[in-house]
C-alpha positions as a Python dict, from the first residue, in 0.01 Angstrom:
ca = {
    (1, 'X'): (0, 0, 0),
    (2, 'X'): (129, -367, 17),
    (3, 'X'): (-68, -417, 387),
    (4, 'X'): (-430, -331, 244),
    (5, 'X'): (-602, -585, 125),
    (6, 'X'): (-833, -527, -195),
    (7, 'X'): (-1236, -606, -75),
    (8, 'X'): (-1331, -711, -430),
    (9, 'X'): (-1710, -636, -474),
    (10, 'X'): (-1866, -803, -765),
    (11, 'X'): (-2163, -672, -919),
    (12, 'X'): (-2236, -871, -1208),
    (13, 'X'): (-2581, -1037, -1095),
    (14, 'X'): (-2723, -656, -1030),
    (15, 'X'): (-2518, -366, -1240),
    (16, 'X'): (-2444, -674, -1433),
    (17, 'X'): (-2775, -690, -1538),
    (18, 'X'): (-2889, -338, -1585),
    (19, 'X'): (-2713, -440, -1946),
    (20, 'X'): (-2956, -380, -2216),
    (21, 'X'): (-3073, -711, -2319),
    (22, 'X'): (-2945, -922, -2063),
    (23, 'X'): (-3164, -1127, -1799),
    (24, 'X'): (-3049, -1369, -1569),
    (25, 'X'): (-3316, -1621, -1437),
    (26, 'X'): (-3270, -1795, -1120),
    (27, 'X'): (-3042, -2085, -1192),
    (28, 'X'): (-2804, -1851, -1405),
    (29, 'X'): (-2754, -1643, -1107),
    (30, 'X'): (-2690, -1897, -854),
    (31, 'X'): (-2415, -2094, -1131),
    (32, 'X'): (-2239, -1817, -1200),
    (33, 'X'): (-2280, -1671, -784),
    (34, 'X'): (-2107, -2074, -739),
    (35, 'X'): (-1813, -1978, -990),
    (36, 'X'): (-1772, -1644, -834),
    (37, 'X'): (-1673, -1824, -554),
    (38, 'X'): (-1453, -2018, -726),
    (39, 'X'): (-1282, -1714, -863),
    (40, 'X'): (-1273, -1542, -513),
    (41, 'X'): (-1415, -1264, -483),
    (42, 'X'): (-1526, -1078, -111),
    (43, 'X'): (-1884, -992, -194),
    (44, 'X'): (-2144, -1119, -381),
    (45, 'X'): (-2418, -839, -512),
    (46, 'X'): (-2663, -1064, -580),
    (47, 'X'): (-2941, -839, -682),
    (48, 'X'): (-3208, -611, -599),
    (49, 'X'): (-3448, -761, -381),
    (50, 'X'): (-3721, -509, -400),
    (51, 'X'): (-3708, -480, -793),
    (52, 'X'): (-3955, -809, -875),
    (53, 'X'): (-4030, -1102, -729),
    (54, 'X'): (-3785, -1287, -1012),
    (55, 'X'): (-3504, -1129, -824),
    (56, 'X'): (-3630, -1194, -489),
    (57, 'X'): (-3584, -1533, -523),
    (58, 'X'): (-3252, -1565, -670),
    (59, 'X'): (-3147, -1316, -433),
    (60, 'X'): (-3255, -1566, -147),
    (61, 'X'): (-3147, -1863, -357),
    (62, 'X'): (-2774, -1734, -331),
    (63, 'X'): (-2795, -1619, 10),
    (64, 'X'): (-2928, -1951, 168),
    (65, 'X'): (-2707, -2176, -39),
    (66, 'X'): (-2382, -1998, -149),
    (67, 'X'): (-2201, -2046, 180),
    (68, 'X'): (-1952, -1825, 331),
    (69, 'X'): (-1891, -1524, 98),
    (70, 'X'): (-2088, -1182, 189),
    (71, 'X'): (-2369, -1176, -30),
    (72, 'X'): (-2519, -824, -42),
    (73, 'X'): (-2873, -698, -195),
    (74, 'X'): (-2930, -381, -329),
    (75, 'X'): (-3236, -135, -145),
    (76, 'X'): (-3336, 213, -173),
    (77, 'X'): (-3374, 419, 110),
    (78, 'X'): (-3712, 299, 163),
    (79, 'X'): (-3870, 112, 417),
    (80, 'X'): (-4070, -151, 241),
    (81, 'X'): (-3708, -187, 29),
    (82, 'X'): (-3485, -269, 307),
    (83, 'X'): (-3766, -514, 472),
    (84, 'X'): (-3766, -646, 117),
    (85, 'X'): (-3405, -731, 124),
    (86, 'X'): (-3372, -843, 475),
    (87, 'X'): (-3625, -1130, 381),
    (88, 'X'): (-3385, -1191, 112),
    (89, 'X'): (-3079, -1210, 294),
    (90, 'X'): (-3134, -1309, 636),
    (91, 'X'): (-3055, -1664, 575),
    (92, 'X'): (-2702, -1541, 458),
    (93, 'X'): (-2410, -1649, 668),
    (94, 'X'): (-2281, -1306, 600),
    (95, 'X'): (-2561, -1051, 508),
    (96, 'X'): (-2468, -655, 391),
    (97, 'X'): (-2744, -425, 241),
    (98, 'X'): (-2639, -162, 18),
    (99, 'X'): (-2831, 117, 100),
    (100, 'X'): (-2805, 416, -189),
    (101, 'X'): (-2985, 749, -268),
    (102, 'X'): (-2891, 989, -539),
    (103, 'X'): (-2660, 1310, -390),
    (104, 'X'): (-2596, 1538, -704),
    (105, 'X'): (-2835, 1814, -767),
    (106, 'X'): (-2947, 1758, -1076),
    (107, 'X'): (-3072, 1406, -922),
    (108, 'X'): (-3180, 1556, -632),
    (109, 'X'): (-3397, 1862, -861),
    (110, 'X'): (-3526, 1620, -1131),
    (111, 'X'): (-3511, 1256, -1036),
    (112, 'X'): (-3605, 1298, -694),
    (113, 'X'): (-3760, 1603, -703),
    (114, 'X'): (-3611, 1675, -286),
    (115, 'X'): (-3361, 1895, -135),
    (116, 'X'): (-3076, 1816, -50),
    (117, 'X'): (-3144, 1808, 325),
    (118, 'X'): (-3465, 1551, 268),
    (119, 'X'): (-3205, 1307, 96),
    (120, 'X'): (-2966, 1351, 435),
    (121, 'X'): (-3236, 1298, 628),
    (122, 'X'): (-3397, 969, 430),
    (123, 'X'): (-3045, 834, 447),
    (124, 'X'): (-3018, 840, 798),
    (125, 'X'): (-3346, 705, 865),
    (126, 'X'): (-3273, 414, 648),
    (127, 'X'): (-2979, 301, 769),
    (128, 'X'): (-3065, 360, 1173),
    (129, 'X'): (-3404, 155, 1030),
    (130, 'X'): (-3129, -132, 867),
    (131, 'X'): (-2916, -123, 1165),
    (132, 'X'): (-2924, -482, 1337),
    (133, 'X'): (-3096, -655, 1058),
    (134, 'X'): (-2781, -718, 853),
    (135, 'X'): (-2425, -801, 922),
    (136, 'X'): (-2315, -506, 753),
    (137, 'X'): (-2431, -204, 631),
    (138, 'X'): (-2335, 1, 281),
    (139, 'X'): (-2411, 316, 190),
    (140, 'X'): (-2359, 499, -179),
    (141, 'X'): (-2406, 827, -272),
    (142, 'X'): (-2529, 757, -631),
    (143, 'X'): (-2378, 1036, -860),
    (144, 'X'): (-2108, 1072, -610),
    (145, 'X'): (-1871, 1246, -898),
    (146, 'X'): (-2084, 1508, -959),
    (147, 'X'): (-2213, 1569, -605),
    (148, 'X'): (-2069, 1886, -385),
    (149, 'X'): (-1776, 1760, -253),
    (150, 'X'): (-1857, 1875, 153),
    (151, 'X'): (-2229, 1760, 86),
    (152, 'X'): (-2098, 1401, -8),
    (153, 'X'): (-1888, 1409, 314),
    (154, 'X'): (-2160, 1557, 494),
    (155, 'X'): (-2409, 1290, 390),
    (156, 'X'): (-2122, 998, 475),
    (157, 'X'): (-2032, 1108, 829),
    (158, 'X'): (-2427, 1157, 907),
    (159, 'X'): (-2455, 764, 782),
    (160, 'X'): (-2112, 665, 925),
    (161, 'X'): (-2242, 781, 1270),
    (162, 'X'): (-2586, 624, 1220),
    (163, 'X'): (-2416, 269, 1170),
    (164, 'X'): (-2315, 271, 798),
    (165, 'X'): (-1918, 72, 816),
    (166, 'X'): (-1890, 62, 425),
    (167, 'X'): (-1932, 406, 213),
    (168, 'X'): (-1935, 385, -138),
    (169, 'X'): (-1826, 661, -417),
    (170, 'X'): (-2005, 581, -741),
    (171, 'X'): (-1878, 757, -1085),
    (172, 'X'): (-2212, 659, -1163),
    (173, 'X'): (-2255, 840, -1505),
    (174, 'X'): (-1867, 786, -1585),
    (175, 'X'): (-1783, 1164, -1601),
    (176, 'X'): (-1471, 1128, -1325),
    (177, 'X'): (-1106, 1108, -1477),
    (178, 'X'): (-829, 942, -1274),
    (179, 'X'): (-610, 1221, -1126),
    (180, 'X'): (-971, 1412, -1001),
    (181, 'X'): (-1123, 1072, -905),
    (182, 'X'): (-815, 1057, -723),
    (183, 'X'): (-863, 1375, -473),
    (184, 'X'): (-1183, 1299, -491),
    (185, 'X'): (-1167, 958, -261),
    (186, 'X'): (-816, 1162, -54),
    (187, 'X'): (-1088, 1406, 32),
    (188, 'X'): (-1333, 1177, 142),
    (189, 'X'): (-1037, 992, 331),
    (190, 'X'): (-918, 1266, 511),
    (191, 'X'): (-1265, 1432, 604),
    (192, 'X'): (-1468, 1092, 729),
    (193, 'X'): (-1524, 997, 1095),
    (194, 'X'): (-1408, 706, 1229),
    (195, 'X'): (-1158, 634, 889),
    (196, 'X'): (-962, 376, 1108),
    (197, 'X'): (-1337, 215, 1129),
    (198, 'X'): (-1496, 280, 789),
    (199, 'X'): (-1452, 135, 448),
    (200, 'X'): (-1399, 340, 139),
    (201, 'X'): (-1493, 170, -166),
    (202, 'X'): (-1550, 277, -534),
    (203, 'X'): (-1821, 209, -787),
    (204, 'X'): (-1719, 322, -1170),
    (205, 'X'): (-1863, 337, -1523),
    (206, 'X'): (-1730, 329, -1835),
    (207, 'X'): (-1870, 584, -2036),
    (208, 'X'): (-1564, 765, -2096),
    (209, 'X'): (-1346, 434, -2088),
    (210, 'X'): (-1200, 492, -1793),
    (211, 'X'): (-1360, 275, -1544),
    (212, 'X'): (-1027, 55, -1494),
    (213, 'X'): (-794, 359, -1457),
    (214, 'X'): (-1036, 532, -1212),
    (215, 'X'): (-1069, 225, -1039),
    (216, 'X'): (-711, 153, -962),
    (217, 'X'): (-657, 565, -895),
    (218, 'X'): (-886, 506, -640),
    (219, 'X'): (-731, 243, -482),
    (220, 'X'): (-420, 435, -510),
    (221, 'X'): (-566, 700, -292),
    (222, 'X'): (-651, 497, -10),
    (223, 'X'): (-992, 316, -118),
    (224, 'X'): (-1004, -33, -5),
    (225, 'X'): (-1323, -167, -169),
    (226, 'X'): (-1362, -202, -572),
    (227, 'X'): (-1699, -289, -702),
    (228, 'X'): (-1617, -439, -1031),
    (229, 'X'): (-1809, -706, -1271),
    (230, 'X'): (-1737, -953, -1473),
    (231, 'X'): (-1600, -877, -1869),
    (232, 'X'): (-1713, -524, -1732),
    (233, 'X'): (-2059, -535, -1821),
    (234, 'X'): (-2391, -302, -1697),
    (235, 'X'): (-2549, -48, -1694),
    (236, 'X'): (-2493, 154, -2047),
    (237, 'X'): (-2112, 136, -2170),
    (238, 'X'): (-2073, -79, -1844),
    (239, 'X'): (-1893, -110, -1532),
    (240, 'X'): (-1482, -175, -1453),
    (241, 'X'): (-1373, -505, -1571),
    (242, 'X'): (-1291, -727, -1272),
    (243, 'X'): (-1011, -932, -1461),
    (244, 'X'): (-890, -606, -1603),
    (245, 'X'): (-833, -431, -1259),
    (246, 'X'): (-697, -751, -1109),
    (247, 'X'): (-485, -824, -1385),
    (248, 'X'): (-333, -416, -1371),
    (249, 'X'): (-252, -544, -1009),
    (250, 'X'): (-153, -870, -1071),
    (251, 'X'): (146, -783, -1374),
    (252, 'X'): (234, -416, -1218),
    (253, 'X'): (337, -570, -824),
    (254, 'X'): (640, -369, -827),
    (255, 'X'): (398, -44, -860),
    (256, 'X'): (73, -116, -711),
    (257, 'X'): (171, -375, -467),
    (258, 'X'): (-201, -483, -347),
    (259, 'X'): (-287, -802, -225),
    (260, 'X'): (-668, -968, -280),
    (261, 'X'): (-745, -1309, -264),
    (262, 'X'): (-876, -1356, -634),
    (263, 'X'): (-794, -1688, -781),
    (264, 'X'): (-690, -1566, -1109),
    (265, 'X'): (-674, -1922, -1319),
    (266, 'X'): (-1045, -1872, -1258),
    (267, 'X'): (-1100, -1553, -1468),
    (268, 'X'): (-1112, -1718, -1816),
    (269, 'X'): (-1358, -1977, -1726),
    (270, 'X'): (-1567, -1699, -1518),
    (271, 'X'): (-1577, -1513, -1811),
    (272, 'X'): (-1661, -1730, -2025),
    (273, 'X'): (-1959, -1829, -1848),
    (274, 'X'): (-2095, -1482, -1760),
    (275, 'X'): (-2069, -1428, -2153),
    (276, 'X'): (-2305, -1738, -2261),
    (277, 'X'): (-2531, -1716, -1993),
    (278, 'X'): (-2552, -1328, -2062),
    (279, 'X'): (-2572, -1399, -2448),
    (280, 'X'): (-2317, -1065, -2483),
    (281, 'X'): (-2027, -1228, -2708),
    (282, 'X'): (-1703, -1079, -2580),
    (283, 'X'): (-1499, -825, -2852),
    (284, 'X'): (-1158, -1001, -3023),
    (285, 'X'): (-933, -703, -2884),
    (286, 'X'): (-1070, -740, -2510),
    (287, 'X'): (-761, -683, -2263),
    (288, 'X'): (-724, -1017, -2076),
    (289, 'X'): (-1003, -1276, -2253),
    (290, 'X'): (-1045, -1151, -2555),
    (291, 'X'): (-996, -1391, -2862),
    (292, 'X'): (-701, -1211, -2955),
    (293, 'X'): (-576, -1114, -2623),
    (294, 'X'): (-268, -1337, -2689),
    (295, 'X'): (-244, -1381, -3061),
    (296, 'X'): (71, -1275, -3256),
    (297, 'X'): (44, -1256, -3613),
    (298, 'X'): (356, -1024, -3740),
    (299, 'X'): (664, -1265, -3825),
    (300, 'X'): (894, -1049, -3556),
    (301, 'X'): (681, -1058, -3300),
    (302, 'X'): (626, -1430, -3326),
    (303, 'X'): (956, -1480, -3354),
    (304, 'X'): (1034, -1274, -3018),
    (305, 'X'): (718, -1545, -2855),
    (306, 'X'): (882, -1834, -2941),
    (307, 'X'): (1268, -1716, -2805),
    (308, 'X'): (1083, -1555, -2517),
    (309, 'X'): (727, -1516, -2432),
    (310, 'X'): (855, -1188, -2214),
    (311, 'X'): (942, -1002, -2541),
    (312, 'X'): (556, -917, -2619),
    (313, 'X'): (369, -1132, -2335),
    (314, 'X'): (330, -873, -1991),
    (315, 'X'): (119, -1176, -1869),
    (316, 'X'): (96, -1531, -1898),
    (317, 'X'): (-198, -1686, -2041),
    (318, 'X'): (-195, -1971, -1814),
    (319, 'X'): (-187, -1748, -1548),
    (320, 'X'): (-609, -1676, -1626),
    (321, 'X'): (-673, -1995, -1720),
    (322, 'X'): (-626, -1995, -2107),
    (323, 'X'): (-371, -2304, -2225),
    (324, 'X'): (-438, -2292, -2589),
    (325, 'X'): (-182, -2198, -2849),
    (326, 'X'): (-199, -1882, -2954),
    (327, 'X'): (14, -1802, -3277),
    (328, 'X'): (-222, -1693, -3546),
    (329, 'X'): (-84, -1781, -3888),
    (330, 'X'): (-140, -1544, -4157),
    (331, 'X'): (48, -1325, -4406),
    (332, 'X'): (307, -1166, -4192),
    (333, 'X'): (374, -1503, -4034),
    (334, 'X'): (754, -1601, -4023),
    (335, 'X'): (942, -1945, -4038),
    (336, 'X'): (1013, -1956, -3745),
    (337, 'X'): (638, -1976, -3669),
    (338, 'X'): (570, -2201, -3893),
    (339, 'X'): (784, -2473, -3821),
    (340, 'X'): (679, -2448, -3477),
    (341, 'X'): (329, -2509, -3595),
    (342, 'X'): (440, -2791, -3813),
    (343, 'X'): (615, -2956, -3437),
    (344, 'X'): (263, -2871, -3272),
    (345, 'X'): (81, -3025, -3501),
    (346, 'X'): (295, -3329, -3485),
    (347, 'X'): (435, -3333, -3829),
    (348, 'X'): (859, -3433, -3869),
    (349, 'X'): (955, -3300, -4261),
    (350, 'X'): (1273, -3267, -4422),
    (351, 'X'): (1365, -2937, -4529),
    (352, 'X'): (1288, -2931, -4894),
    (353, 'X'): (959, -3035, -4765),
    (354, 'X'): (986, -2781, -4515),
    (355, 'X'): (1086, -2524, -4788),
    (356, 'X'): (772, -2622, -5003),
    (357, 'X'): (483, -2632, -4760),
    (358, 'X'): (600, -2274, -4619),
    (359, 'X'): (610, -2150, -4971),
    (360, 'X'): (240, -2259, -4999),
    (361, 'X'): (154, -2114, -4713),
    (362, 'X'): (264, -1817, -4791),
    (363, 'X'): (55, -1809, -5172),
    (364, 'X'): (-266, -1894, -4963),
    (365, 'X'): (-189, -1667, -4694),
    (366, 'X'): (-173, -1340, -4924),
    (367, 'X'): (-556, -1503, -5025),
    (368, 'X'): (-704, -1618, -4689),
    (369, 'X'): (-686, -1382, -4317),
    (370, 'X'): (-632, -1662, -4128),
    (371, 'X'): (-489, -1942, -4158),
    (372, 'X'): (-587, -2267, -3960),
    (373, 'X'): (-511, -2563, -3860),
    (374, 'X'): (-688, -2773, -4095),
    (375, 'X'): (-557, -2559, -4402),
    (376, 'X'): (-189, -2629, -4260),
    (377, 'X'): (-284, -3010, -4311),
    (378, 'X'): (-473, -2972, -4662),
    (379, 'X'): (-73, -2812, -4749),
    (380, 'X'): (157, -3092, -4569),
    (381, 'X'): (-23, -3353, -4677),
    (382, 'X'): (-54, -3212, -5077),
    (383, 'X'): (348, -3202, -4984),
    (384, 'X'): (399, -3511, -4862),
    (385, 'X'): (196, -3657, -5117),
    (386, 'X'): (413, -3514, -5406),
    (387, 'X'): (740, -3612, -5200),
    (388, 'X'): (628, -3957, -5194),
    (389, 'X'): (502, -3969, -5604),
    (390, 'X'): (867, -3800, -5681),
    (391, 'X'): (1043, -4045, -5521),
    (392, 'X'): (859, -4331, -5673),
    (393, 'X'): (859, -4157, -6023),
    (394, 'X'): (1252, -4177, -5935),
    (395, 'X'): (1263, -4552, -5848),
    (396, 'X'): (1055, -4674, -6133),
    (397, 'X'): (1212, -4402, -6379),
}
């Protein structure tokens, strides 16, 4: 796998947004499209031209301003759609329109209310219609996972040989699991025309939670495009998490071996933004940026941290951009931690005083779930303080 390069597709400023609640104006868009570009990522979904004028404009914002990444609008297979979203993008130094129409039958019977031959047929047309107008052209079979598997290559090679290059395989309802997700995109592979021309890439939800582990089954398999977002959120329970698959790749090199060109000292700052500018506040226990991503609060385990940050740290926190400490102190918090706090924190006690401020640190731990910072100086200076009146009760005694 190690001469494939991963096409990261980000989809945060359109799937992104499909979360309930969230709505990014025009100047949230283009600041976190700018930090996207710090992070490094291949494309740029920027929106969905045709949906309201709102979009429109941020769509063309990015794409006349954002510089060399591919920025890529979202159309229907509709005329008026992909005029809509080559106005948007065809100031773009590197335009792609992602052309989709729903393949499954129970789309097809009550979404669309059209046979399976009419969607064939309005796929074609669409993308002959987009050929020449963009620099590249994408085509998804929404509901790909529950779609007949030799209809969905049917539908591809039709596009494929109408101009499509990119062909993408949406788990758009997150039903797939990874080992069928996995002969799904092999049978795509193996049945597409022009493979040694065409890219695969995958789309996937997280209904089930398994958006990550389809994702990277599917790259696996021979997919070379991953449409991901940022802390994983969209439509419903959401998309994959981009620093989630990149970070899978990242720590496991010796099994995945994939090379992309994502910046990862970026992620923590990228998701930090996409969560206040999104207002969704990111859970404690999220893998990778999560609050708590890197605590260690059991005595052992801190102890293990502090010999060796390998003994219950598969990743580095610098490594996503995080450079806090990250020892919580409660309860089950051991010496060894808490002297190492006590260094941190720049204090240099003997060890009766040592022996004294642990030991109440300990009686307001079993009261208090966390312990902080400022409570650790409340105790060392209470300590202190009676050190110093001892010894001067001493000398005047």
């Amino acid at each position: 796998m190690g001469d494939r390069k991963v096409i990261v597709f980000d989809t945060t400023l359109r799937d992104g947004e499909q979360t309930p609640g969230v709505n990014f104006d025009k100047e949230s868009k283009y600041k976190i499209a700018k930090q996207l570009v710090s992070l490094g990522v291949d494309v740029i979904e920027a929106g969905f031209p045709a949906a309201s004028n709102g979009d429109f404009e941020a769509v063309k914002n990015i794409a006349e301003n954002i510089g060399d990444v591919v920025v890529a609008g979202l159309s229907r297979c509709v005329k008026s759609d992909i005029d809509k979203t080559y106005e948007a993008l065809k100031n773009a130094k590197k335009s792609r329109i992602h052309l989709f129409i729903a393949t499954s039958d129970i789309h097809l019977k009550y979404k669309l209310k059209i046979s399976r031959d009419e969607a064939l047929k309005m796929a074609v047309e669409s993308v002959k219609y987009a050929s020449g107008k963009f620099d590249e052209i994408q085509f998804s079979a929404e509901d790909a996972s529950r779609t007949d598997w030799d209809f969905l290559v049917k539908i591809f090679n039709e596009v494929i040989d109408a101009g499509a290059k990119i062909i993408n395989i949406p788990d758009t309802v997150g039903y797939a699991v990874p080992k069928e997700f996995e002969k799904l995109v092999e049978y795509v592979k193996n049945h597409i025309h022009d493979k040694d021309n065409v890219t695969i890439s995958v789309h996937c939800h997280n209904d089930l939670g398994m958006a990550v582990a389809n994702s990277l089954s599917a790259l696996e398999s021979g997919a070379q495009q991953v449409e991901v977002t940022v802390c994983g959120i969209g439509e419903r329970a959401g998309n994959a998490s981009l620093e989630e698959v990149i970070m899978a790749i990242n720590t496991r090199k010796d099994y995945f071996n994939l090379p992309h060109s994502i910046n990862t000292r970026e992620i923590f700052s990228t998701c930090k933004l996409v969560s206040e500018l999104s207002g969704i506040q990111l859970q404690p226990n999220k893998a990778i940026v999560g609050s708590n991503a890197f605590r260690h609060t059991a005595g052992i385990h801190q102890h293990g941290v502090i010999n060796n940050k390998a003994t219950y740290e598969i990743m580095r926190p610098e490594d996503i951009g995080i450079t806090t400490d990250h020892i919580s102190m409660g309860k089950l918090s051991g010496r060894n931690a808490f002297e190492l706090k006590l260094k941190n924190m720049g204090y240099e006690l003997s060890r009766d005083e040592i022996n004294l401020a642990f030991k109440k640190f300990k009686d307001l731990a079993d009261n208090k779930k966390v312990v902080n910072d400022d409570d650790i100086k409340v105790i060392v200076d209470d300590v202190i303080l009676n050190t110093k009146s001892f010894k001067e009760g001493e000398l005047w005694g």
